[in-house]
XYZ file of C-alpha atoms in Angstrom:
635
model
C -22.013 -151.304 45.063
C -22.586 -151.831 41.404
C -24.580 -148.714 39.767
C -27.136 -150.664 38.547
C -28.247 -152.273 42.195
C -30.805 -150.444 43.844
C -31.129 -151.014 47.502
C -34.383 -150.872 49.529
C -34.398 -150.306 53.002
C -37.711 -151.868 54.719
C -38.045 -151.259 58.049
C -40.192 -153.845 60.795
C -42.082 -151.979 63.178
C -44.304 -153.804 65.250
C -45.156 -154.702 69.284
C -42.612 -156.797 70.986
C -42.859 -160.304 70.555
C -44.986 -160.456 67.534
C -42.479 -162.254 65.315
C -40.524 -159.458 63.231
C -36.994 -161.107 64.088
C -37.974 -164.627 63.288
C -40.215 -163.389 60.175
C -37.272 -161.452 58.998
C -34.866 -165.106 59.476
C -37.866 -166.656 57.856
C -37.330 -164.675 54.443
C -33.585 -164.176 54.349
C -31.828 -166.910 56.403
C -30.172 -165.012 58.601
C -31.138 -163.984 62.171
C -30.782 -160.389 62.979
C -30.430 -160.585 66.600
C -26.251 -161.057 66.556
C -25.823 -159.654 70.509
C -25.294 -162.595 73.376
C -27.824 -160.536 75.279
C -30.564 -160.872 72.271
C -30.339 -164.240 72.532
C -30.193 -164.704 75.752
C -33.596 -162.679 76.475
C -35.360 -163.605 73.323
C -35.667 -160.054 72.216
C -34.163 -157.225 70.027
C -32.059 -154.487 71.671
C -29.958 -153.076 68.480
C -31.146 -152.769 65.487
C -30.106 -155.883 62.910
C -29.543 -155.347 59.144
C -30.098 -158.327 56.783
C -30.403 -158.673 52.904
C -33.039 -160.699 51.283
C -31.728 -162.458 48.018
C -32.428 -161.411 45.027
C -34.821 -162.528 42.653
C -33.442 -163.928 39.446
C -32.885 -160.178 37.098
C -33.959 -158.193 40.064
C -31.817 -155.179 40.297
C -33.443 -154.045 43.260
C -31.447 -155.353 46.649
C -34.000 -155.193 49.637
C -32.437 -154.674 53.045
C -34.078 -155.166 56.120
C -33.986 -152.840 59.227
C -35.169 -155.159 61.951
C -36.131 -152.481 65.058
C -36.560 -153.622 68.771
C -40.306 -153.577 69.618
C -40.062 -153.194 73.769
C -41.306 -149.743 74.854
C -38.322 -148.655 76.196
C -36.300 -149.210 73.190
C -38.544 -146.618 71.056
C -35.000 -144.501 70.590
C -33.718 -147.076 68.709
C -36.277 -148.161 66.656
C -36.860 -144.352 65.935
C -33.101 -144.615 64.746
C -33.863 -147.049 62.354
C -37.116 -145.888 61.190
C -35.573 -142.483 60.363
C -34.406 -143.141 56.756
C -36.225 -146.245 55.350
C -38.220 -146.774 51.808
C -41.160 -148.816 52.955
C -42.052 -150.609 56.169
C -43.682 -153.869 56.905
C -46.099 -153.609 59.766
C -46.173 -156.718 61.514
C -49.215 -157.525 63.488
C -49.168 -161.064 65.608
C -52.658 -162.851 64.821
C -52.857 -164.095 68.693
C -52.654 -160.840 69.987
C -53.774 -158.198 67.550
C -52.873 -155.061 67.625
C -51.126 -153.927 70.631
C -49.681 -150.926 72.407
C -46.403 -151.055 70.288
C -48.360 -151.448 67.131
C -50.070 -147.881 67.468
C -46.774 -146.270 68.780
C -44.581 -147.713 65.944
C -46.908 -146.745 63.727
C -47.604 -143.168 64.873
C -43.708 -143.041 64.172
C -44.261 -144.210 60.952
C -46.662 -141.371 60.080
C -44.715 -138.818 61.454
C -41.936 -139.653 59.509
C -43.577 -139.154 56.572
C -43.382 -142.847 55.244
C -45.893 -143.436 52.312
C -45.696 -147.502 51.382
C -45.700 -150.371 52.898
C -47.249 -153.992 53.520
C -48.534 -155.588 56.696
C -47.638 -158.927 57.810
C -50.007 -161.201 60.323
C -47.712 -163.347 62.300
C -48.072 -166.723 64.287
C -50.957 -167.476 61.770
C -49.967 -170.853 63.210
C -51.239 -170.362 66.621
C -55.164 -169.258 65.651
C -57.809 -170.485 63.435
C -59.470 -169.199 60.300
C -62.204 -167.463 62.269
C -59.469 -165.616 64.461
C -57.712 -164.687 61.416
C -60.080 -163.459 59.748
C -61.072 -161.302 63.076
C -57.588 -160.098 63.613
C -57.238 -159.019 59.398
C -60.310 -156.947 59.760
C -59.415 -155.186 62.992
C -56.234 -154.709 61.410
C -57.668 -153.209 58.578
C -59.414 -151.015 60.335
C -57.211 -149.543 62.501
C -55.061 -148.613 59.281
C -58.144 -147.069 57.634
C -57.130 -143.568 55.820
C -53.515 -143.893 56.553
C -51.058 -145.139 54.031
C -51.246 -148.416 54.815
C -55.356 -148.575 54.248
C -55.244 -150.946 51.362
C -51.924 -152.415 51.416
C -51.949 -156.018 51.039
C -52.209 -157.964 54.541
C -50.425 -161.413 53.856
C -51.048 -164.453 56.584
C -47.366 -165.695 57.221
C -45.753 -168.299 59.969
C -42.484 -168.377 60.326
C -42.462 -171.767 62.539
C -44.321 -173.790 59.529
C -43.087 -171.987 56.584
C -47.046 -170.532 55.617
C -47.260 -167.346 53.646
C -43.504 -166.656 53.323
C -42.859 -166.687 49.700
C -46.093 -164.853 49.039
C -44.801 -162.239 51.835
C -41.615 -162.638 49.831
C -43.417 -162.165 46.654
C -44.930 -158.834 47.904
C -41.987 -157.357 49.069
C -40.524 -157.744 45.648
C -43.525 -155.579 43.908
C -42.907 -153.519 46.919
C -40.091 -152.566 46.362
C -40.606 -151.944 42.380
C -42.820 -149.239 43.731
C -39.853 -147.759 45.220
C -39.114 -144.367 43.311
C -35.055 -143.413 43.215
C -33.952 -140.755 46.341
C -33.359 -136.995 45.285
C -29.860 -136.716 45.636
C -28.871 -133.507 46.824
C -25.184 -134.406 45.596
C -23.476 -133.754 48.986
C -22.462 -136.768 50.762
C -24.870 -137.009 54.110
C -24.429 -140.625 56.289
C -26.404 -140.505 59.730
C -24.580 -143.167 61.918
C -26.857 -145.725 63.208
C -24.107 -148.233 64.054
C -20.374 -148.307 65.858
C -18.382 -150.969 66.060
C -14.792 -152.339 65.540
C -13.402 -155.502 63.246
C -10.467 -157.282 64.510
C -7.625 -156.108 61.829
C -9.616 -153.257 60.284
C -10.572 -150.570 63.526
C -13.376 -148.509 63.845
C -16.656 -148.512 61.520
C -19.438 -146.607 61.465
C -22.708 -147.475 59.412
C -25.694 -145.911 58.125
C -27.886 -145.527 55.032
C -26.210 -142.891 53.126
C -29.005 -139.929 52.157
C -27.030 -137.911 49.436
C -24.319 -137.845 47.559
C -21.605 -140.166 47.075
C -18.289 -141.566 49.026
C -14.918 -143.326 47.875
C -11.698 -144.845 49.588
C -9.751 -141.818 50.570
C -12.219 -139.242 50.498
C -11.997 -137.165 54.019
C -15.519 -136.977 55.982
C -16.611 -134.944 59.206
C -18.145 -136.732 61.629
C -20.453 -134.328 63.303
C -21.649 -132.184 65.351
C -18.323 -133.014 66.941
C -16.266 -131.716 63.803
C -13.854 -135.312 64.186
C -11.914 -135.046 60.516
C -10.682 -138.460 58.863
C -10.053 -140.481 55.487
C -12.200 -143.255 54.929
C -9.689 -146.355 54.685
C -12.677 -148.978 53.311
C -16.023 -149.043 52.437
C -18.453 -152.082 52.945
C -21.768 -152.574 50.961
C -24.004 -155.635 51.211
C -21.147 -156.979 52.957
C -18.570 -156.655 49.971
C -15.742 -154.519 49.850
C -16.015 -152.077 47.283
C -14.159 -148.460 46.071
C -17.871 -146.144 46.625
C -20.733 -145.572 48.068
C -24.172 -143.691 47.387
C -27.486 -142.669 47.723
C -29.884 -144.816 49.563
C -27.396 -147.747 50.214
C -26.599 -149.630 53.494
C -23.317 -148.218 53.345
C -19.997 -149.210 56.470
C -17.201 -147.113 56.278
C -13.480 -147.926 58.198
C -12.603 -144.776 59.744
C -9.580 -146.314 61.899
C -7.910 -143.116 62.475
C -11.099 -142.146 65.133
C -11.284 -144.029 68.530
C -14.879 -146.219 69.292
C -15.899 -144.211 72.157
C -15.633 -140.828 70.580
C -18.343 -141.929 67.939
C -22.196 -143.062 68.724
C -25.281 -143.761 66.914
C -26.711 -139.958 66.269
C -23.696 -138.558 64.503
C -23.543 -138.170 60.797
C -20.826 -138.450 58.649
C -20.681 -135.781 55.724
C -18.392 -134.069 53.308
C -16.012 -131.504 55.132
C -17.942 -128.451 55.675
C -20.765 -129.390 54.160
C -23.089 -129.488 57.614
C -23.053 -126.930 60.223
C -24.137 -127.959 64.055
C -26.890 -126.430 65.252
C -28.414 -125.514 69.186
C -32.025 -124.470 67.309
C -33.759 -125.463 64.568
C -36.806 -123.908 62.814
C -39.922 -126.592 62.740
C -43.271 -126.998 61.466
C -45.334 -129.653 64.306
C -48.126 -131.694 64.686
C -49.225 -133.128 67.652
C -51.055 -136.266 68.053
C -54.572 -136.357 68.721
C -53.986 -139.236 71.318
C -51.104 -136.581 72.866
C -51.561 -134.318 75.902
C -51.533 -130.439 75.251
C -48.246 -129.374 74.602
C -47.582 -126.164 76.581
C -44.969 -123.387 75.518
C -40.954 -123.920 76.877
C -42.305 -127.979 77.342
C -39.035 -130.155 77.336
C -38.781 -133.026 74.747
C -36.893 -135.709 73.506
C -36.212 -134.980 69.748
C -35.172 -137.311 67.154
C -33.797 -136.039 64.103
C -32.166 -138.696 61.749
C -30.690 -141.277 64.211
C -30.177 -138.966 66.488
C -31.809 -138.096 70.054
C -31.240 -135.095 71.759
C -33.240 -133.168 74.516
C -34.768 -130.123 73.785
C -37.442 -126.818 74.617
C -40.107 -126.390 72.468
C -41.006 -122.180 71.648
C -44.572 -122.252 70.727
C -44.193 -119.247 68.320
C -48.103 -117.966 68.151
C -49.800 -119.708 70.626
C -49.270 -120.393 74.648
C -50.176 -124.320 74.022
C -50.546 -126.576 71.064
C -53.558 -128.784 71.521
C -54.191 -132.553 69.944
C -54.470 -132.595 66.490
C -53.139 -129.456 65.451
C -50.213 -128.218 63.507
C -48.276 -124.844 64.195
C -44.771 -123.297 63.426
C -42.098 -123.972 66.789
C -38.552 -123.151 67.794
C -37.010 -126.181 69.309
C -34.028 -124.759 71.470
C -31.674 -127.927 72.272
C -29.360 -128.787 75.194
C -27.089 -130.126 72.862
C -25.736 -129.481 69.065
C -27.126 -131.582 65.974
C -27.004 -131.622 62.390
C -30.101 -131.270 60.168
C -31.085 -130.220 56.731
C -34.445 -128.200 55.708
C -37.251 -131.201 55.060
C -36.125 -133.535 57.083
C -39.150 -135.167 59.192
C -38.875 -135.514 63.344
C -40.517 -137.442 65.681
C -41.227 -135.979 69.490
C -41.387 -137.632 72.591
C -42.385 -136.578 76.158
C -39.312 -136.046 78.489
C -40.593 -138.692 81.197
C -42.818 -140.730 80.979
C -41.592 -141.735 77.496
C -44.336 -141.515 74.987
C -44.455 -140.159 71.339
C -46.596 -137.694 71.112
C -45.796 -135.830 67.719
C -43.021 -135.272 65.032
C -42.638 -133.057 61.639
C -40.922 -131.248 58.845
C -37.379 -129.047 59.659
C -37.982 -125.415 58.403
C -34.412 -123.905 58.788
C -31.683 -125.785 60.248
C -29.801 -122.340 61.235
C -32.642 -119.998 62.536
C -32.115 -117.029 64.407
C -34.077 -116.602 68.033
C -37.341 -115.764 67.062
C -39.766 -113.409 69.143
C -43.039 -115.159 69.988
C -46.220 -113.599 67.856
C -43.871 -111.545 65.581
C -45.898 -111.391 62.371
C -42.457 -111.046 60.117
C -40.820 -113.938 61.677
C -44.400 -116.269 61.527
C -44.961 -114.652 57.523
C -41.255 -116.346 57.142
C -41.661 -119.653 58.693
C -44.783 -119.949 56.449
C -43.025 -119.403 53.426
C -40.473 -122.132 54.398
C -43.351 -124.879 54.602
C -43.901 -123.775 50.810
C -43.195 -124.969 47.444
C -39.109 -125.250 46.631
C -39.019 -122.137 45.224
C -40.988 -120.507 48.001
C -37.844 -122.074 50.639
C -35.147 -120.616 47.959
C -36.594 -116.935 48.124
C -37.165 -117.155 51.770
C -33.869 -118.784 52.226
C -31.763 -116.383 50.056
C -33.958 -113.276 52.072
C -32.381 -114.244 54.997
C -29.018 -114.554 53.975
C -29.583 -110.894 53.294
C -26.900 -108.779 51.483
C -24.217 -112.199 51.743
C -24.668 -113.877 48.180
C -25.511 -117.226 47.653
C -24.504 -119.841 45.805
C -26.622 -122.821 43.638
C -24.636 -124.859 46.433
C -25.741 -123.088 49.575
C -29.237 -123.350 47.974
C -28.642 -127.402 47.933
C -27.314 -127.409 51.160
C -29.979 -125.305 52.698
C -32.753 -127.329 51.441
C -31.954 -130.696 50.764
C -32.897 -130.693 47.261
C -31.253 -132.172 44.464
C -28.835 -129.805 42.350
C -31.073 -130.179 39.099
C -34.327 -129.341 40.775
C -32.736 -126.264 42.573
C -31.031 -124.934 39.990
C -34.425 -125.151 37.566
C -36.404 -123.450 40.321
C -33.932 -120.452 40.954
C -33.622 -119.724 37.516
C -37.512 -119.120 37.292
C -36.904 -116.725 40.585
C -34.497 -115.120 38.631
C -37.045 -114.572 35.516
C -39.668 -113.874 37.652
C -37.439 -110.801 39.352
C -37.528 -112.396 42.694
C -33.827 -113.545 42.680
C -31.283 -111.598 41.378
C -27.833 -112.701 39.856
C -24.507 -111.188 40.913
C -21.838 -112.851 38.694
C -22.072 -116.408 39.971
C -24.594 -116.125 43.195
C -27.578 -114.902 43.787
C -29.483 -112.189 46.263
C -33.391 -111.441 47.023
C -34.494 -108.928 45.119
C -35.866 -107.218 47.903
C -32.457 -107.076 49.564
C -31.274 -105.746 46.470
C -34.383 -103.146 46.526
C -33.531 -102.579 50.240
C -29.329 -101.742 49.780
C -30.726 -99.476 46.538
C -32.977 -97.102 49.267
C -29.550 -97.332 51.781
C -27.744 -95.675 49.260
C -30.248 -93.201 47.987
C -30.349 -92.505 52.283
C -26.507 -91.973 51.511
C -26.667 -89.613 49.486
C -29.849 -87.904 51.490
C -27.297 -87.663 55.037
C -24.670 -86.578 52.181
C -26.755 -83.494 50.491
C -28.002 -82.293 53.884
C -24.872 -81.198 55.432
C -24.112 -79.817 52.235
C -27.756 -78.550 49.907
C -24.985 -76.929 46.949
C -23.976 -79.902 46.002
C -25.395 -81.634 43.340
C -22.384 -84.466 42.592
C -21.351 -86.599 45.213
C -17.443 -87.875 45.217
C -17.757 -91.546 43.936
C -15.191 -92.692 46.533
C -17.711 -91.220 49.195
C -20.680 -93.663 48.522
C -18.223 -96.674 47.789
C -17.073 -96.114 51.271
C -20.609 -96.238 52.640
C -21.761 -98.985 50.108
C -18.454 -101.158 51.922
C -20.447 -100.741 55.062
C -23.925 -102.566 53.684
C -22.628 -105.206 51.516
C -19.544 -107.027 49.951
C -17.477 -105.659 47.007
C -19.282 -107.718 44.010
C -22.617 -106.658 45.566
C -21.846 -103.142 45.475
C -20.274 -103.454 41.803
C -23.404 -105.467 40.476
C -25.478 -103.083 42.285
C -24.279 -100.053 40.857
C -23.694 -101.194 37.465
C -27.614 -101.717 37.753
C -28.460 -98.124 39.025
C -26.656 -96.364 36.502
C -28.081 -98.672 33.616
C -31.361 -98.080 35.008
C -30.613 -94.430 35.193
C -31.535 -94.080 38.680
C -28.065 -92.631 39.037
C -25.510 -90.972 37.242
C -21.982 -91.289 36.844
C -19.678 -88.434 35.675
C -16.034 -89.478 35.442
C -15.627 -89.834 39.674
C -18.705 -88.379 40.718
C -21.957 -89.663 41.061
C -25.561 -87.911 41.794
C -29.160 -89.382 41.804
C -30.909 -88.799 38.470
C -33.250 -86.520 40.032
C -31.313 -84.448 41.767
C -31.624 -80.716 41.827
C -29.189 -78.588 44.146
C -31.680 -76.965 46.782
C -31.093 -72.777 46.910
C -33.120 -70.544 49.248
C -34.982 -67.705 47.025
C -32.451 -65.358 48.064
C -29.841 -67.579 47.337
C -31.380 -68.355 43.532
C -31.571 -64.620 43.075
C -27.535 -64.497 43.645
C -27.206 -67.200 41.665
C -28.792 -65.522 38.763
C -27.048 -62.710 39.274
C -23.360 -64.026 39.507
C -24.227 -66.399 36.680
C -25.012 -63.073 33.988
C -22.027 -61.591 35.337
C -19.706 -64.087 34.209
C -21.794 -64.830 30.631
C -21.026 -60.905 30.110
C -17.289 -61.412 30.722
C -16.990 -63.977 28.249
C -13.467 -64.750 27.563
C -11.835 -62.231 30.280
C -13.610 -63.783 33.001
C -13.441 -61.619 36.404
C -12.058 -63.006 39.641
C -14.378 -64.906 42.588
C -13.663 -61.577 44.767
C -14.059 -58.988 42.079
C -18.008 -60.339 41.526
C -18.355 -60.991 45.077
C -17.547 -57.206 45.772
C -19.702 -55.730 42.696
C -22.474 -57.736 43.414
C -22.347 -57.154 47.516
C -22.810 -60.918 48.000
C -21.819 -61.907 51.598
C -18.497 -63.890 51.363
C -20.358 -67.345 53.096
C -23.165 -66.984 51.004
C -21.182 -66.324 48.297
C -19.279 -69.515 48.647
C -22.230 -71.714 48.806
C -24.282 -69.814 45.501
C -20.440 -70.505 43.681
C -20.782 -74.492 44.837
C -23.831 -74.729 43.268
C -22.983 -72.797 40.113
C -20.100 -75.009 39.472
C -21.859 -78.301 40.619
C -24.490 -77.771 38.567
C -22.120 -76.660 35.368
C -23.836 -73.542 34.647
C -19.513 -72.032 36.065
C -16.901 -74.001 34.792
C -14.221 -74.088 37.001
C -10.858 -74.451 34.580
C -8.276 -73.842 37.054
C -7.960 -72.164 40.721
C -8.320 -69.491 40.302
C -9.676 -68.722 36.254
C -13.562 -69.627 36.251
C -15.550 -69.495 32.882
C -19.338 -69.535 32.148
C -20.364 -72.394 30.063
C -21.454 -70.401 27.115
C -18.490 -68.795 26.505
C -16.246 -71.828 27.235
C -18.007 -73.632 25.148
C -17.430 -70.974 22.370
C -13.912 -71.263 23.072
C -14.299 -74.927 22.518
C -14.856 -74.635 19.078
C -12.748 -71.853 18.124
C -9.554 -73.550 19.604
C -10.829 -77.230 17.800
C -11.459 -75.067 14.390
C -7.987 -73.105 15.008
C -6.218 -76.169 15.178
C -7.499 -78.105 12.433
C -6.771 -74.953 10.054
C -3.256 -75.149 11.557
C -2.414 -78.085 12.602
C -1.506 -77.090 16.376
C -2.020 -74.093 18.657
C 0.699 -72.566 21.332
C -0.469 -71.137 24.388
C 0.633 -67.461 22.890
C -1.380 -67.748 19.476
C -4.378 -68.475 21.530
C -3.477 -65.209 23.719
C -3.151 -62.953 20.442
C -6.243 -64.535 18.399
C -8.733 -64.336 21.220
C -7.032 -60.807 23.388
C -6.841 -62.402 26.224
C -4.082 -62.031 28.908
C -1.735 -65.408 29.320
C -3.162 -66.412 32.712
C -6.124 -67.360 30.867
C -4.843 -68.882 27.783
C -2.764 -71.276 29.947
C -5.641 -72.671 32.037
C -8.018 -72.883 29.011
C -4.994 -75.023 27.723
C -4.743 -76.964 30.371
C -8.349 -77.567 30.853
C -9.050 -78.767 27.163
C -5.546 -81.274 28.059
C -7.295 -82.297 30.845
C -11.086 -83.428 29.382
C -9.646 -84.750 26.040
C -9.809 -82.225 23.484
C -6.327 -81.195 23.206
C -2.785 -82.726 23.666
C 0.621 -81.127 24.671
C 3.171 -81.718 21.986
C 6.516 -80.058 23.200
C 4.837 -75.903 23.241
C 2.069 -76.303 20.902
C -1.407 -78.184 22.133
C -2.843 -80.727 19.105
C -5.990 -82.165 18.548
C -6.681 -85.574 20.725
């Protein structure tokens, strides 16, 4: 199809045998009833697709849906109601209208459709007072619904009366037609199967986002079939692609006729996940029954029908006229995408009794009157941003693309990616590299590590550092790799926590001593200040200060932890006064002589070898000296 041809899809609805077949050969030429039974009976089973011609420099290509009108072909008219631009209403003027009128209608309405026309039929068969009669109960019975003051036009399609001002007024129809949001994706429900001598199987539909070519690979779902599209027919041409919002047949020959049906969709590989429950905001009818909780329906979804149990999720029964939050539970998978509008219908007797808006396509099983699950459903029926946040707070600690976003909502890339990025500067989103995660998950995976380090710092109150490898391995156990990195990065920047070569300790921490064990500490503390550079041995101030050896252990632990003890090798252990002393006499040493040996430092500070070598080896070790051959350099 060439870019610059827009095609509108306008959909008949109307009672059985008031004229919306012959109206629809009336305006294009072409009769839409092609089945040997259709013609047979006088009435439409399938639905028919015609195009009316173009005006001279229209761009705009309308396409007619022409829907059965018998009452127990509602399926299929739902079918081909499911995706249309506008409808025209038709409304015989010898009858009026009739039980089909209100039920097609209702449909309409619950399918969200927002423009249309109305056309009164068989004009030939009354006179002016009956049409006249017939207009105004027309117009009343559309009064407040989209259709209030949309143009009624008098039309025959026996003598030829009204149809090129209907024609006329489907034209500025359709200019009131406003382009599809494209979500980018390529989504096809299949309304039609059938086979062409030389070519195989097609399937047809009105394609509802993105784009397809010859040769691209599509899933027909929810079975998961896989195949390459060999052809594509628009408008009846052959043609290399496909797109948004056009009456769209693709050759699939590689997949047998009887394992395809009308209520499939064709989409992008992996693109569309089936689904046995789907998240749902409903109204039902005011002309409906109550609708009691676990009642079994017929549910159509896009073309599709499938049976299914309604969870009333705050109330025992749903009464006529109102709206409430529901769980269908279905006997058999589908595909759906958040906003996508439903219809209802009672198991037996057939009647329509209700339809609405898709919530979440991929809902967990809800408990009935839980506040947390209701307070999420409600934020679903919100704004786009509102969906995003509640959508990426689900997904929980699994980051989430600007694509999942799309997918999960049906929005168009542009319009998803502007509303995340004000999450994001509002603080409710939160980037990690490429995706994105709630900030509250975020929050939530912060206070499970801080609870890390709580279970860590209770088996052992000395401690004040915690082994960095420690909370990495606890971190693996909340949330993937990048989240971790992103949200660690974060709590040291933040200086909630802090990070000391491969240890790591909340900002506030301070190691926990009993008095008596503060006392000790004190004590063991001055008695290695007063040694200075001869520092004593663990046992030797264990055994002058009468320190019981576990206690001891655990006041040592903290000393060291906390850096007031320094410990420089096994067994050599220096306050941090004196080391640091020794700091700056080695770095002053050493720039007066250019390098140091293990033995100078013995004969300028008095000190016995044992400790000269593991002072070495400790200022090696953090940076302030290097080994060259015997001496030690600055680093």
């Amino acid at each position: 199809m060439p870019d610059e041809l827009q095609q509108i899809i306008i959909g008949t609805a109307g009672h059985i045998d008031h004229g919306k077949t012959a109206l629809v050969k009336a305006l294009t030429g072409v009769d839409a009833d092609t089945l040997e039974e259709e013609k047979r009976r006088g009435i439409t089973i399938e639905l028919g697709f015609v195009f009316m011609p173009q005006a001279a420099g229209d761009d705009r290509q309308i396409v007619f849906i022409d829907v059965p009108g018998h009452e127990r072909l509602v399926k299929t008219m739902v079918a081909g109601a499911s995706n249309l631009d506008a409808v025209m209403l038709i409304v015989a003027a010898d009858e009026g209208v009739a039980a089909q009128t209100r039920e097609h209608f209702d449909i309409l309405k619950l399918l969200g459709m927002t423009r249309g026309l109305v056309a009164l039929t068989k004009v030939d068969l009354v006179d002016e007072a009956r049409r006249e009669q017939v207009t105004n109960e027309v117009r009343g019975y559309l009064s407040g619904s989209f259709l209030a003051d949309a143009p009624i036009t008098p039309v025959s399609a026996v003598t030829g009366e009204g149809v090129q001002e209907l024609r006329t007024a489907l034209q500025a129809l359709a200019a009131t037609v406003e382009p599809r949001t494209d979500s980018g994706v390529f989504r096809m429900p299949v309304d039609r199967v059938f086979t062409m001598h030389g070519f195989g199987t097609v399937i047809a539909g009105t394609v509802l986002a993105g784009s397809v070519r010859v040769g691209d690979q599509v899933e027909i779902l929810p079975e998961g079939l896989r195949t390459r599209v060999r052809g594509i027919q628009v408008h009846g041409a052959k043609t290399e692609v496909s797109g948004l919002g056009a009456r769209t047949a693709l050759n699939v020959p590689d997949v047998k006729k009887e394992d395809l049906r009308r209520g499939q969709t064709a989409a992008a590989p992996d693109s569309l996940k089936p689904t046995q429950r789907l998240d749902a905001q409903l109204y039902l009818l005011q002309t409906a029954d109550e609708l009691k909780h676990r009642a079994r329906l017929r549910l159509h979804i896009g073309t599709d029908e499938v049976i299914a149990r309604v969870a009333l999720l705050d109330r025992e029964r749903l009464l006529p006229g109102e709206t409430t939050t529901v769980q269908f539970i279905l006997e058999a998978s589908t595909v759906a995408v958040p906003r996508d509008r439903f219809v209802v219908r009672t198991f037996s007797p057939l009647q329509t009794i209700g339809g609405g808006t898709i919530l979440d396509a991929h809902p967990e099983k809800h408990k009935r009157f839980d506040e947390d699950a209701l307070e999420g459903l409600t934020q679903l029926e919100g704004d786009l941003g509102q969906v995003i946040a509640q959508q990426a707070l689900k997904a929980g600690a699994v980051p989430q693309k600007l694509a999942d976003f799309v997918a999960a909502t049906g929005a168009g890339e542009p319009e998803v990616a502007a509303a995340v990025a004000q999450l994001v500067e509002a603080g409710r989103l939160a980037a990690v590299r490429e995706d994105y995660l709630h900030a509250e998950v975020l929050e939530d995976l912060a206070s499970k590590l801080h609870h890390a380090f709580a279970v860590y710092y209770q088996r052992s109150p000395q401690k004040l550092w915690m082994p960095l490898s420690d909370l990495q391995a606890q971190a693996a156990k909340l949330m993937p790799k990048p989240v971790w990195e992103a949200l660690f990065r974060q709590m040291v920047t933040e200086g909630t926590l802090v990070r000391k070569e491969q240890r790591v300790r909340p900002a506030d921490r301070q190691v926990e001593l009993k008095p008596q064990e503060q006392e000790w500490a004190e004590r063991v503390a001055r008695a290695y200040q007063a040694a200075a550079f001869s520092t004593p041995s663990e046992e030797e101030v264990r055994a002058e200060l009468k320190i019981p050896e576990a206690a001891f252990a655990g006041v040592m632990t903290a000393l060291t932890e906390q850096e007031t003890l320094i410990r420089v090798s096994d067994k050599v252990i220096y306050h941090v006064e004196p080391l640091n002393q020794l700091r700056e006499k080695v770095a002053a040493l050493i720039r007066e002589r250019g390098s140091m040996t293990v033995a100078e430092l013995r004969d300028e500070l008095g000190i016995s070898r044992k400790y000269a070598l593991a002072v070495m080896e400790y200022f090696d070790a953090v940076g302030l000296t290097r080994r060259e051959g015997d001496a030690r350099v600055l680093a």
